[in-house]
Amino acid sequence: MPISLGNRTILALAVGGLTAAAVAQENASVPVSALRRVPAETTAAAYVDKNWKAPRTSWGHPSFEGAWSTDDFRGVPVNRPPTQGNRTSLTPEEFAKRAQDIESGRDFSVNVGTFLRHEFGLRTFGYTSMIVDPPNGQMPALTPAAEAAARATTRGTFGPGPFDDFDDFSLYDRCITRGVLGSLLPVIYGNGLRITQNPESVALSYEMIHDTRIIPLDGRPALDNDIRQWMGSARGRFEGDTLVIETTNFSDRTFIGSNGGGVPNTEQLKLTERFTRVDPVMIEYVATVDDPGAFTAPWTMRLMITSRPGYEVLEY
């Protein structure tokens, strides 16, 4: 029988005598049509209601608390297809095609039994890419050292092997971490993010691999340069309604990309993230990657983190 968890329903399916947990089914308490906006969402929701004000905590900080997800941003590529040039938004025809593809994915996730969850959100966004700078929406070229490191890096279970040692598997294979950006970029499931706050810090808890970042807000100095961590060392502050997080002290064994894969970063990486709540169910997330050891120029990506009625971050 279905086990209801907020607005996800995990279906228990008997397959050849074996029981498997299957896909998440949308079960929102409001009509789906009321949540699915169309090309208006090619821009931030702030343009929908310019008079909306972000809520405040009891101590006066902008409130980001709650259960959020990047499910709605599935379908938006990290890099913009070259044929779209410097356009940041889809044409009406391109948007209709993306909306149709995502709707087909929703239907598949609900109606086809599988041992994996396969989650889509309720909205379709019309951005051409997540990367917004450079203007062509393309990740800058790698440095020669980064190109060599990428060629030498094991692909884990997606590579040809051999698999003789634990180091032949990726950090993601071993459920150690997906990295900061890898924990937020949308994949087939596990895109939840729980945000909690107190006057001195903000905690970001990611659903898959269940990393939690504690972001101090008290102005403490950065860690010593010799201390390196999978998720780096973060320091936060508020600039008006925006939470700004600057993270340094990364290990050079992590990556910039989906599910902890992609481009190997170096210890020079500085990541600047900006969270701005733009309506009751949407946070605009802008991240700038500055790693001169890996990329020939800094670059910036933008995605929308959303919520919906009854959404919960599940145990992973």
PDB file of C-alpha atoms in Angstrom:
ATOM      1  CA  MET A   1       0.000   0.000   0.000  1.00  0.00           C
ATOM      2  CA  PRO A   2       1.055   3.599  -0.503  1.00  0.00           C
ATOM      3  CA  ILE A   3       2.896   5.226   2.394  1.00  0.00           C
ATOM      4  CA  SER A   4       2.080   8.946   2.445  1.00  0.00           C
ATOM      5  CA  LEU A   5       4.943  11.271   3.360  1.00  0.00           C
ATOM      6  CA  GLY A   6       3.786  14.859   3.048  1.00  0.00           C
ATOM      7  CA  ASN A   7       3.161  15.423  -0.621  1.00  0.00           C
ATOM      8  CA  ARG A   8       5.279  12.462  -1.699  1.00  0.00           C
ATOM      9  CA  THR A   9       3.854   8.971  -1.874  1.00  0.00           C
ATOM     10  CA  ILE A  10       6.296   6.085  -1.844  1.00  0.00           C
ATOM     11  CA  LEU A  11       4.666   3.146  -3.604  1.00  0.00           C
ATOM     12  CA  ALA A  12       5.546  -0.313  -2.376  1.00  0.00           C
ATOM     13  CA  LEU A  13       5.633  -2.573  -5.423  1.00  0.00           C
ATOM     14  CA  ALA A  14       5.964  -6.335  -5.512  1.00  0.00           C
ATOM     15  CA  VAL A  15       8.268  -7.217  -8.385  1.00  0.00           C
ATOM     16  CA  GLY A  16       9.016 -10.916  -8.838  1.00  0.00           C
ATOM     17  CA  GLY A  17       8.339 -11.505  -5.153  1.00  0.00           C
ATOM     18  CA  LEU A  18      10.615  -8.603  -4.111  1.00  0.00           C
ATOM     19  CA  THR A  19       9.343  -5.357  -2.596  1.00  0.00           C
ATOM     20  CA  ALA A  20      10.924  -2.100  -3.790  1.00  0.00           C
ATOM     21  CA  ALA A  21      10.431   1.533  -2.881  1.00  0.00           C
ATOM     22  CA  ALA A  22       9.357   3.399  -5.982  1.00  0.00           C
ATOM     23  CA  VAL A  23       8.736   6.806  -7.343  1.00  0.00           C
ATOM     24  CA  ALA A  24       7.446   9.883  -5.567  1.00  0.00           C
ATOM     25  CA  GLN A  25       3.945  10.971  -6.575  1.00  0.00           C
ATOM     26  CA  GLU A  26       2.766  14.562  -6.320  1.00  0.00           C
ATOM     27  CA  ASN A  27      -0.178  14.863  -3.922  1.00  0.00           C
ATOM     28  CA  ALA A  28      -0.359  18.588  -3.236  1.00  0.00           C
ATOM     29  CA  SER A  29      -3.315  20.006  -1.324  1.00  0.00           C
ATOM     30  CA  VAL A  30      -3.883  22.709  -3.962  1.00  0.00           C
ATOM     31  CA  PRO A  31      -4.591  22.201  -7.669  1.00  0.00           C
ATOM     32  CA  VAL A  32      -1.448  21.504  -9.649  1.00  0.00           C
ATOM     33  CA  SER A  33      -2.627  23.976 -12.275  1.00  0.00           C
ATOM     34  CA  ALA A  34      -2.473  26.742  -9.690  1.00  0.00           C
ATOM     35  CA  LEU A  35       1.230  26.070  -9.131  1.00  0.00           C
ATOM     36  CA  ARG A  36       2.303  25.602 -12.739  1.00  0.00           C
ATOM     37  CA  ARG A  37       3.002  29.029 -14.081  1.00  0.00           C
ATOM     38  CA  VAL A  38       4.297  29.369 -17.583  1.00  0.00           C
ATOM     39  CA  PRO A  39       6.663  31.841 -19.278  1.00  0.00           C
ATOM     40  CA  ALA A  40       6.209  34.366 -16.447  1.00  0.00           C
ATOM     41  CA  GLU A  41       8.688  32.164 -14.601  1.00  0.00           C
ATOM     42  CA  THR A  42      11.406  32.861 -17.123  1.00  0.00           C
ATOM     43  CA  THR A  43      12.260  35.727 -14.787  1.00  0.00           C
ATOM     44  CA  ALA A  44      12.523  35.769 -11.004  1.00  0.00           C
ATOM     45  CA  ALA A  45       9.241  35.755  -9.110  1.00  0.00           C
ATOM     46  CA  ALA A  46      10.042  39.204  -7.733  1.00  0.00           C
ATOM     47  CA  TYR A  47       8.752  40.551 -11.036  1.00  0.00           C
ATOM     48  CA  VAL A  48       5.414  38.850 -10.445  1.00  0.00           C
ATOM     49  CA  ASP A  49       4.675  40.770  -7.216  1.00  0.00           C
ATOM     50  CA  LYS A  50       7.100  43.619  -6.634  1.00  0.00           C
ATOM     51  CA  ASN A  51       5.357  44.569  -3.387  1.00  0.00           C
ATOM     52  CA  TRP A  52       6.021  41.227  -1.710  1.00  0.00           C
ATOM     53  CA  LYS A  53       8.275  41.424   1.361  1.00  0.00           C
ATOM     54  CA  ALA A  54      10.348  38.561   2.690  1.00  0.00           C
ATOM     55  CA  PRO A  55       9.283  37.366   6.162  1.00  0.00           C
ATOM     56  CA  ARG A  56      11.528  37.933   9.161  1.00  0.00           C
ATOM     57  CA  THR A  57      12.567  35.710  12.034  1.00  0.00           C
ATOM     58  CA  SER A  58      11.718  36.811  15.566  1.00  0.00           C
ATOM     59  CA  TRP A  59      15.250  38.280  15.838  1.00  0.00           C
ATOM     60  CA  GLY A  60      14.923  40.245  12.594  1.00  0.00           C
ATOM     61  CA  HIS A  61      16.829  38.242   9.966  1.00  0.00           C
ATOM     62  CA  PRO A  62      15.196  37.364   6.620  1.00  0.00           C
ATOM     63  CA  SER A  63      13.600  33.942   7.076  1.00  0.00           C
ATOM     64  CA  PHE A  64      14.573  31.073   4.800  1.00  0.00           C
ATOM     65  CA  GLU A  65      13.412  28.356   7.166  1.00  0.00           C
ATOM     66  CA  GLY A  66      11.546  25.414   5.738  1.00  0.00           C
ATOM     67  CA  ALA A  67      11.723  22.462   3.365  1.00  0.00           C
ATOM     68  CA  TRP A  68      12.834  23.367  -0.157  1.00  0.00           C
ATOM     69  CA  SER A  69      13.767  21.559  -3.358  1.00  0.00           C
ATOM     70  CA  THR A  70      15.400  22.029  -6.747  1.00  0.00           C
ATOM     71  CA  ASP A  71      13.003  19.519  -8.377  1.00  0.00           C
ATOM     72  CA  ASP A  72      11.366  22.336 -10.353  1.00  0.00           C
ATOM     73  CA  PHE A  73      14.650  23.158 -12.084  1.00  0.00           C
ATOM     74  CA  ARG A  74      14.988  19.768 -13.709  1.00  0.00           C
ATOM     75  CA  GLY A  75      15.115  20.274 -17.449  1.00  0.00           C
ATOM     76  CA  VAL A  76      17.218  23.454 -17.277  1.00  0.00           C
ATOM     77  CA  PRO A  77      20.757  22.596 -18.470  1.00  0.00           C
ATOM     78  CA  VAL A  78      23.840  23.838 -16.648  1.00  0.00           C
ATOM     79  CA  ASN A  79      25.460  24.945 -19.928  1.00  0.00           C
ATOM     80  CA  ARG A  80      23.407  26.726 -22.575  1.00  0.00           C
ATOM     81  CA  PRO A  81      23.174  25.035 -25.978  1.00  0.00           C
ATOM     82  CA  PRO A  82      25.397  27.036 -28.374  1.00  0.00           C
ATOM     83  CA  THR A  83      22.483  27.500 -30.792  1.00  0.00           C
ATOM     84  CA  GLN A  84      20.766  29.750 -28.216  1.00  0.00           C
ATOM     85  CA  GLY A  85      23.632  32.238 -28.144  1.00  0.00           C
ATOM     86  CA  ASN A  86      23.292  34.863 -25.415  1.00  0.00           C
ATOM     87  CA  ARG A  87      19.543  34.361 -24.925  1.00  0.00           C
ATOM     88  CA  THR A  88      18.639  33.817 -21.267  1.00  0.00           C
ATOM     89  CA  SER A  89      15.029  32.730 -21.942  1.00  0.00           C
ATOM     90  CA  LEU A  90      13.422  30.145 -24.181  1.00  0.00           C
ATOM     91  CA  THR A  91      11.221  31.103 -27.090  1.00  0.00           C
ATOM     92  CA  PRO A  92       7.518  30.193 -26.678  1.00  0.00           C
ATOM     93  CA  GLU A  93       8.071  27.162 -28.932  1.00  0.00           C
ATOM     94  CA  GLU A  94      11.112  26.009 -26.954  1.00  0.00           C
ATOM     95  CA  PHE A  95       9.242  26.515 -23.696  1.00  0.00           C
ATOM     96  CA  ALA A  96       6.283  24.448 -24.924  1.00  0.00           C
ATOM     97  CA  LYS A  97       8.650  21.612 -25.882  1.00  0.00           C
ATOM     98  CA  ARG A  98      10.353  21.662 -22.463  1.00  0.00           C
ATOM     99  CA  ALA A  99       7.003  21.751 -20.656  1.00  0.00           C
ATOM    100  CA  GLN A 100       5.810  18.754 -22.691  1.00  0.00           C
ATOM    101  CA  ASP A 101       8.998  16.801 -21.949  1.00  0.00           C
ATOM    102  CA  ILE A 102       8.762  17.513 -18.220  1.00  0.00           C
ATOM    103  CA  GLU A 103       5.077  16.584 -18.149  1.00  0.00           C
ATOM    104  CA  SER A 104       5.961  13.270 -19.790  1.00  0.00           C
ATOM    105  CA  GLY A 105       8.562  12.740 -17.073  1.00  0.00           C
ATOM    106  CA  ARG A 106       5.982  13.405 -14.373  1.00  0.00           C
ATOM    107  CA  ASP A 107       3.606  10.885 -15.937  1.00  0.00           C
ATOM    108  CA  PHE A 108       6.391   8.308 -16.184  1.00  0.00           C
ATOM    109  CA  SER A 109       7.465   8.814 -12.569  1.00  0.00           C
ATOM    110  CA  VAL A 110       3.943   8.210 -11.279  1.00  0.00           C
ATOM    111  CA  ASN A 111       2.826   5.374 -13.540  1.00  0.00           C
ATOM    112  CA  VAL A 112       5.917   3.214 -14.076  1.00  0.00           C
ATOM    113  CA  GLY A 113       7.193   0.988 -11.270  1.00  0.00           C
ATOM    114  CA  THR A 114      10.897   1.205 -10.483  1.00  0.00           C
ATOM    115  CA  PHE A 115      13.205   0.605  -7.562  1.00  0.00           C
ATOM    116  CA  LEU A 116      14.368   4.236  -7.768  1.00  0.00           C
ATOM    117  CA  ARG A 117      12.457   7.392  -6.935  1.00  0.00           C
ATOM    118  CA  HIS A 118      12.194   9.677  -9.936  1.00  0.00           C
ATOM    119  CA  GLU A 119      10.983  13.101  -8.890  1.00  0.00           C
ATOM    120  CA  PHE A 120       9.770  16.127 -10.808  1.00  0.00           C
ATOM    121  CA  GLY A 121       8.428  19.367  -9.403  1.00  0.00           C
ATOM    122  CA  LEU A 122       5.249  21.198 -10.330  1.00  0.00           C
ATOM    123  CA  ARG A 123       6.666  24.102 -12.333  1.00  0.00           C
ATOM    124  CA  THR A 124       8.429  24.513 -15.647  1.00  0.00           C
ATOM    125  CA  PHE A 125      11.046  27.242 -15.923  1.00  0.00           C
ATOM    126  CA  GLY A 126      11.966  28.962 -19.165  1.00  0.00           C
ATOM    127  CA  TYR A 127      15.634  29.748 -18.537  1.00  0.00           C
ATOM    128  CA  THR A 128      17.990  28.589 -21.284  1.00  0.00           C
ATOM    129  CA  SER A 129      20.717  27.574 -18.821  1.00  0.00           C
ATOM    130  CA  MET A 130      21.790  27.735 -15.214  1.00  0.00           C
ATOM    131  CA  ILE A 131      25.018  29.544 -16.105  1.00  0.00           C
ATOM    132  CA  VAL A 132      24.349  33.264 -16.565  1.00  0.00           C
ATOM    133  CA  ASP A 133      27.926  34.574 -16.710  1.00  0.00           C
ATOM    134  CA  PRO A 134      29.742  34.419 -19.105  1.00  0.00           C
ATOM    135  CA  PRO A 135      26.864  35.784 -21.207  1.00  0.00           C
ATOM    136  CA  ASN A 136      27.000  32.795 -23.572  1.00  0.00           C
ATOM    137  CA  GLY A 137      25.931  30.535 -20.696  1.00  0.00           C
ATOM    138  CA  GLN A 138      28.958  28.271 -21.100  1.00  0.00           C
ATOM    139  CA  MET A 139      31.356  27.141 -18.386  1.00  0.00           C
ATOM    140  CA  PRO A 140      34.753  28.768 -19.106  1.00  0.00           C
ATOM    141  CA  ALA A 141      37.607  26.711 -20.480  1.00  0.00           C
ATOM    142  CA  LEU A 142      39.648  24.657 -18.054  1.00  0.00           C
ATOM    143  CA  THR A 143      43.265  25.412 -17.281  1.00  0.00           C
ATOM    144  CA  PRO A 144      45.789  22.924 -18.705  1.00  0.00           C
ATOM    145  CA  ALA A 145      46.344  21.528 -15.194  1.00  0.00           C
ATOM    146  CA  ALA A 146      42.598  21.014 -14.694  1.00  0.00           C
ATOM    147  CA  GLU A 147      42.267  19.292 -18.068  1.00  0.00           C
ATOM    148  CA  ALA A 148      45.031  16.876 -17.087  1.00  0.00           C
ATOM    149  CA  ALA A 149      43.448  16.276 -13.670  1.00  0.00           C
ATOM    150  CA  ALA A 150      40.054  15.606 -15.263  1.00  0.00           C
ATOM    151  CA  ARG A 151      41.557  13.008 -17.617  1.00  0.00           C
ATOM    152  CA  ALA A 152      43.314  11.273 -14.726  1.00  0.00           C
ATOM    153  CA  THR A 153      40.293  11.234 -12.427  1.00  0.00           C
ATOM    154  CA  THR A 154      38.482   7.970 -11.828  1.00  0.00           C
ATOM    155  CA  ARG A 155      34.869   7.902 -12.976  1.00  0.00           C
ATOM    156  CA  GLY A 156      33.968   5.427 -10.269  1.00  0.00           C
ATOM    157  CA  THR A 157      31.140   3.059 -11.152  1.00  0.00           C
ATOM    158  CA  PHE A 158      30.651   4.948 -14.438  1.00  0.00           C
ATOM    159  CA  GLY A 159      34.231   4.266 -15.496  1.00  0.00           C
ATOM    160  CA  PRO A 160      35.960   1.249 -17.035  1.00  0.00           C
ATOM    161  CA  GLY A 161      37.720   0.145 -13.844  1.00  0.00           C
ATOM    162  CA  PRO A 162      39.696  -1.665 -12.585  1.00  0.00           C
ATOM    163  CA  PHE A 163      38.073  -1.634  -9.163  1.00  0.00           C
ATOM    164  CA  ASP A 164      40.861  -2.911  -6.923  1.00  0.00           C
ATOM    165  CA  ASP A 165      40.750  -0.346  -4.136  1.00  0.00           C
ATOM    166  CA  PHE A 166      38.291   2.017  -2.479  1.00  0.00           C
ATOM    167  CA  ASP A 167      40.062   4.922  -4.193  1.00  0.00           C
ATOM    168  CA  ASP A 168      38.870   3.500  -7.515  1.00  0.00           C
ATOM    169  CA  PHE A 169      35.389   4.663  -6.531  1.00  0.00           C
ATOM    170  CA  SER A 170      34.221   8.267  -6.329  1.00  0.00           C
ATOM    171  CA  LEU A 171      33.267  10.129  -3.160  1.00  0.00           C
ATOM    172  CA  TYR A 172      29.659   9.876  -4.355  1.00  0.00           C
ATOM    173  CA  ASP A 173      29.951   6.105  -4.877  1.00  0.00           C
ATOM    174  CA  ARG A 174      31.076   5.842  -1.257  1.00  0.00           C
ATOM    175  CA  CYS A 175      28.319   8.179  -0.008  1.00  0.00           C
ATOM    176  CA  ILE A 176      30.891  10.586   1.444  1.00  0.00           C
ATOM    177  CA  THR A 177      29.781  13.820  -0.204  1.00  0.00           C
ATOM    178  CA  ARG A 178      28.513  15.339  -3.448  1.00  0.00           C
ATOM    179  CA  GLY A 179      30.204  18.681  -2.752  1.00  0.00           C
ATOM    180  CA  VAL A 180      28.465  22.026  -2.276  1.00  0.00           C
ATOM    181  CA  LEU A 181      27.175  22.618  -5.815  1.00  0.00           C
ATOM    182  CA  GLY A 182      26.692  18.906  -6.454  1.00  0.00           C
ATOM    183  CA  SER A 183      24.360  18.756  -3.444  1.00  0.00           C
ATOM    184  CA  LEU A 184      22.084  21.403  -4.943  1.00  0.00           C
ATOM    185  CA  LEU A 185      22.078  20.724  -8.681  1.00  0.00           C
ATOM    186  CA  PRO A 186      18.863  18.800  -9.507  1.00  0.00           C
ATOM    187  CA  VAL A 187      19.113  15.098 -10.292  1.00  0.00           C
ATOM    188  CA  ILE A 188      16.535  12.297 -10.554  1.00  0.00           C
ATOM    189  CA  TYR A 189      15.715  12.255  -6.832  1.00  0.00           C
ATOM    190  CA  GLY A 190      16.897  13.497  -3.436  1.00  0.00           C
ATOM    191  CA  ASN A 191      16.835  17.219  -4.290  1.00  0.00           C
ATOM    192  CA  GLY A 192      15.496  18.340  -0.914  1.00  0.00           C
ATOM    193  CA  LEU A 193      17.065  21.105   1.189  1.00  0.00           C
ATOM    194  CA  ARG A 194      16.083  21.919   4.763  1.00  0.00           C
ATOM    195  CA  ILE A 195      17.055  25.366   6.059  1.00  0.00           C
ATOM    196  CA  THR A 196      17.069  26.191   9.769  1.00  0.00           C
ATOM    197  CA  GLN A 197      18.225  29.392  11.437  1.00  0.00           C
ATOM    198  CA  ASN A 198      19.179  30.884  14.776  1.00  0.00           C
ATOM    199  CA  PRO A 199      20.592  34.343  15.528  1.00  0.00           C
ATOM    200  CA  GLU A 200      24.206  33.154  15.166  1.00  0.00           C
ATOM    201  CA  SER A 201      24.055  30.704  12.248  1.00  0.00           C
ATOM    202  CA  VAL A 202      22.194  29.142   9.334  1.00  0.00           C
ATOM    203  CA  ALA A 203      22.130  25.376   8.708  1.00  0.00           C
ATOM    204  CA  LEU A 204      21.678  23.919   5.218  1.00  0.00           C
ATOM    205  CA  SER A 205      20.810  20.197   5.258  1.00  0.00           C
ATOM    206  CA  TYR A 206      20.811  18.398   1.905  1.00  0.00           C
ATOM    207  CA  GLU A 207      18.610  15.332   1.393  1.00  0.00           C
ATOM    208  CA  MET A 208      20.928  13.083  -0.598  1.00  0.00           C
ATOM    209  CA  ILE A 209      24.089  12.028   1.296  1.00  0.00           C
ATOM    210  CA  HIS A 210      22.618  14.175   4.100  1.00  0.00           C
ATOM    211  CA  ASP A 211      25.457  16.704   4.373  1.00  0.00           C
ATOM    212  CA  THR A 212      24.685  19.620   6.691  1.00  0.00           C
ATOM    213  CA  ARG A 213      26.597  22.892   6.430  1.00  0.00           C
ATOM    214  CA  ILE A 214      26.656  25.139   9.494  1.00  0.00           C
ATOM    215  CA  ILE A 215      27.140  28.754   8.376  1.00  0.00           C
ATOM    216  CA  PRO A 216      28.351  31.096  11.172  1.00  0.00           C
ATOM    217  CA  LEU A 217      27.026  34.661  10.989  1.00  0.00           C
ATOM    218  CA  ASP A 218      29.123  36.125  13.820  1.00  0.00           C
ATOM    219  CA  GLY A 219      32.013  37.473  11.754  1.00  0.00           C
ATOM    220  CA  ARG A 220      34.564  34.924  12.981  1.00  0.00           C
ATOM    221  CA  PRO A 221      37.790  34.694  10.938  1.00  0.00           C
ATOM    222  CA  ALA A 222      38.346  32.049   8.303  1.00  0.00           C
ATOM    223  CA  LEU A 223      40.029  28.775   9.185  1.00  0.00           C
ATOM    224  CA  ASP A 224      43.786  28.465   8.893  1.00  0.00           C
ATOM    225  CA  ASN A 225      44.817  27.897   5.287  1.00  0.00           C
ATOM    226  CA  ASP A 226      46.200  24.452   6.127  1.00  0.00           C
ATOM    227  CA  ILE A 227      42.755  23.148   7.156  1.00  0.00           C
ATOM    228  CA  ARG A 228      40.861  21.663   4.200  1.00  0.00           C
ATOM    229  CA  GLN A 229      37.350  20.176   4.198  1.00  0.00           C
ATOM    230  CA  TRP A 230      35.055  18.392   1.724  1.00  0.00           C
ATOM    231  CA  MET A 231      32.456  21.202   1.914  1.00  0.00           C
ATOM    232  CA  GLY A 232      34.965  23.953   2.657  1.00  0.00           C
ATOM    233  CA  SER A 233      34.741  26.516   5.440  1.00  0.00           C
ATOM    234  CA  ALA A 234      31.785  28.891   5.134  1.00  0.00           C
ATOM    235  CA  ARG A 235      31.113  32.332   6.585  1.00  0.00           C
ATOM    236  CA  GLY A 236      27.778  34.112   6.134  1.00  0.00           C
ATOM    237  CA  ARG A 237      26.253  37.553   6.369  1.00  0.00           C
ATOM    238  CA  PHE A 238      23.064  39.337   5.360  1.00  0.00           C
ATOM    239  CA  GLU A 239      22.986  42.067   2.727  1.00  0.00           C
ATOM    240  CA  GLY A 240      19.449  43.389   2.965  1.00  0.00           C
ATOM    241  CA  ASP A 241      17.150  40.451   2.189  1.00  0.00           C
ATOM    242  CA  THR A 242      19.983  38.343   0.754  1.00  0.00           C
ATOM    243  CA  LEU A 243      21.965  35.695   2.624  1.00  0.00           C
ATOM    244  CA  VAL A 244      25.554  35.781   1.323  1.00  0.00           C
ATOM    245  CA  ILE A 245      27.803  32.781   1.999  1.00  0.00           C
ATOM    246  CA  GLU A 246      31.507  32.795   1.124  1.00  0.00           C
ATOM    247  CA  THR A 247      33.238  29.419   1.286  1.00  0.00           C
ATOM    248  CA  THR A 248      36.973  28.686   1.079  1.00  0.00           C
ATOM    249  CA  ASN A 249      39.337  26.000   2.428  1.00  0.00           C
ATOM    250  CA  PHE A 250      38.079  23.317   0.040  1.00  0.00           C
ATOM    251  CA  SER A 251      39.853  20.012  -0.374  1.00  0.00           C
ATOM    252  CA  ASP A 252      41.308  19.434  -3.834  1.00  0.00           C
ATOM    253  CA  ARG A 253      39.670  15.990  -3.899  1.00  0.00           C
ATOM    254  CA  THR A 254      36.181  17.324  -4.585  1.00  0.00           C
ATOM    255  CA  PHE A 255      34.462  18.305  -7.819  1.00  0.00           C
ATOM    256  CA  ILE A 256      32.235  20.967  -9.340  1.00  0.00           C
ATOM    257  CA  GLY A 257      29.297  19.282 -11.024  1.00  0.00           C
ATOM    258  CA  SER A 258      26.242  17.103 -10.627  1.00  0.00           C
ATOM    259  CA  ASN A 259      26.328  14.359  -7.972  1.00  0.00           C
ATOM    260  CA  GLY A 260      29.886  15.165  -6.981  1.00  0.00           C
ATOM    261  CA  GLY A 261      31.220  14.634 -10.503  1.00  0.00           C
ATOM    262  CA  GLY A 262      32.344  17.081 -13.141  1.00  0.00           C
ATOM    263  CA  VAL A 263      35.473  19.227 -12.939  1.00  0.00           C
ATOM    264  CA  PRO A 264      38.017  18.634 -10.141  1.00  0.00           C
ATOM    265  CA  ASN A 265      38.348  21.832  -8.136  1.00  0.00           C
ATOM    266  CA  THR A 266      41.614  23.043  -6.604  1.00  0.00           C
ATOM    267  CA  GLU A 267      42.400  24.421  -3.162  1.00  0.00           C
ATOM    268  CA  GLN A 268      42.143  27.911  -4.686  1.00  0.00           C
ATOM    269  CA  LEU A 269      38.361  27.596  -5.035  1.00  0.00           C
ATOM    270  CA  LYS A 270      36.262  30.376  -3.529  1.00  0.00           C
ATOM    271  CA  LEU A 271      32.498  29.914  -3.788  1.00  0.00           C
ATOM    272  CA  THR A 272      30.162  32.860  -3.196  1.00  0.00           C
ATOM    273  CA  GLU A 273      26.473  31.980  -2.829  1.00  0.00           C
ATOM    274  CA  ARG A 274      23.574  34.410  -2.620  1.00  0.00           C
ATOM    275  CA  PHE A 275      20.127  33.297  -1.407  1.00  0.00           C
ATOM    276  CA  THR A 276      17.280  35.778  -1.978  1.00  0.00           C
ATOM    277  CA  ARG A 277      13.691  34.881  -1.173  1.00  0.00           C
ATOM    278  CA  VAL A 278      11.568  36.357  -3.963  1.00  0.00           C
ATOM    279  CA  ASP A 279       8.089  35.075  -3.082  1.00  0.00           C
ATOM    280  CA  PRO A 280       6.507  32.747  -0.482  1.00  0.00           C
ATOM    281  CA  VAL A 281       7.601  29.579  -2.306  1.00  0.00           C
ATOM    282  CA  MET A 282      10.727  30.591  -4.216  1.00  0.00           C
ATOM    283  CA  ILE A 283      14.371  31.402  -3.439  1.00  0.00           C
ATOM    284  CA  GLU A 284      16.675  32.761  -6.114  1.00  0.00           C
ATOM    285  CA  TYR A 285      20.087  31.115  -5.728  1.00  0.00           C
ATOM    286  CA  VAL A 286      23.124  32.686  -7.412  1.00  0.00           C
ATOM    287  CA  ALA A 287      26.571  31.110  -7.045  1.00  0.00           C
ATOM    288  CA  THR A 288      29.889  32.420  -8.353  1.00  0.00           C
ATOM    289  CA  VAL A 289      32.733  29.938  -8.813  1.00  0.00           C
ATOM    290  CA  ASP A 290      36.208  31.490  -8.654  1.00  0.00           C
ATOM    291  CA  ASP A 291      38.893  28.833  -9.000  1.00  0.00           C
ATOM    292  CA  PRO A 292      41.882  30.102 -11.018  1.00  0.00           C
ATOM    293  CA  GLY A 293      43.537  26.706 -10.683  1.00  0.00           C
ATOM    294  CA  ALA A 294      40.676  24.989 -12.528  1.00  0.00           C
ATOM    295  CA  PHE A 295      39.004  27.600 -14.756  1.00  0.00           C
ATOM    296  CA  THR A 296      40.412  30.326 -16.968  1.00  0.00           C
ATOM    297  CA  ALA A 297      37.796  32.783 -15.626  1.00  0.00           C
ATOM    298  CA  PRO A 298      35.202  32.962 -12.828  1.00  0.00           C
ATOM    299  CA  TRP A 299      31.629  32.020 -13.716  1.00  0.00           C
ATOM    300  CA  THR A 300      28.167  32.410 -12.206  1.00  0.00           C
ATOM    301  CA  MET A 301      25.099  30.195 -12.177  1.00  0.00           C
ATOM    302  CA  ARG A 302      21.527  30.873 -11.113  1.00  0.00           C
ATOM    303  CA  LEU A 303      18.716  28.507 -10.192  1.00  0.00           C
ATOM    304  CA  MET A 304      15.426  28.699  -8.334  1.00  0.00           C
ATOM    305  CA  ILE A 305      14.881  26.735  -5.131  1.00  0.00           C
ATOM    306  CA  THR A 306      11.178  26.164  -4.538  1.00  0.00           C
ATOM    307  CA  SER A 307       8.711  24.659  -2.108  1.00  0.00           C
ATOM    308  CA  ARG A 308       5.174  23.363  -2.322  1.00  0.00           C
ATOM    309  CA  PRO A 309       2.398  22.473   0.132  1.00  0.00           C
ATOM    310  CA  GLY A 310       3.267  19.566   2.390  1.00  0.00           C
ATOM    311  CA  TYR A 311       6.763  19.050   0.966  1.00  0.00           C
ATOM    312  CA  GLU A 312       9.173  17.228   3.292  1.00  0.00           C
ATOM    313  CA  VAL A 313      12.874  16.436   3.160  1.00  0.00           C
ATOM    314  CA  LEU A 314      13.175  12.661   3.484  1.00  0.00           C
ATOM    315  CA  GLU A 315      15.794  10.629   5.325  1.00  0.00           C
ATOM    316  CA  TYR A 316      18.406   9.362   2.889  1.00  0.00           C
TER     317      TYR A 316
END
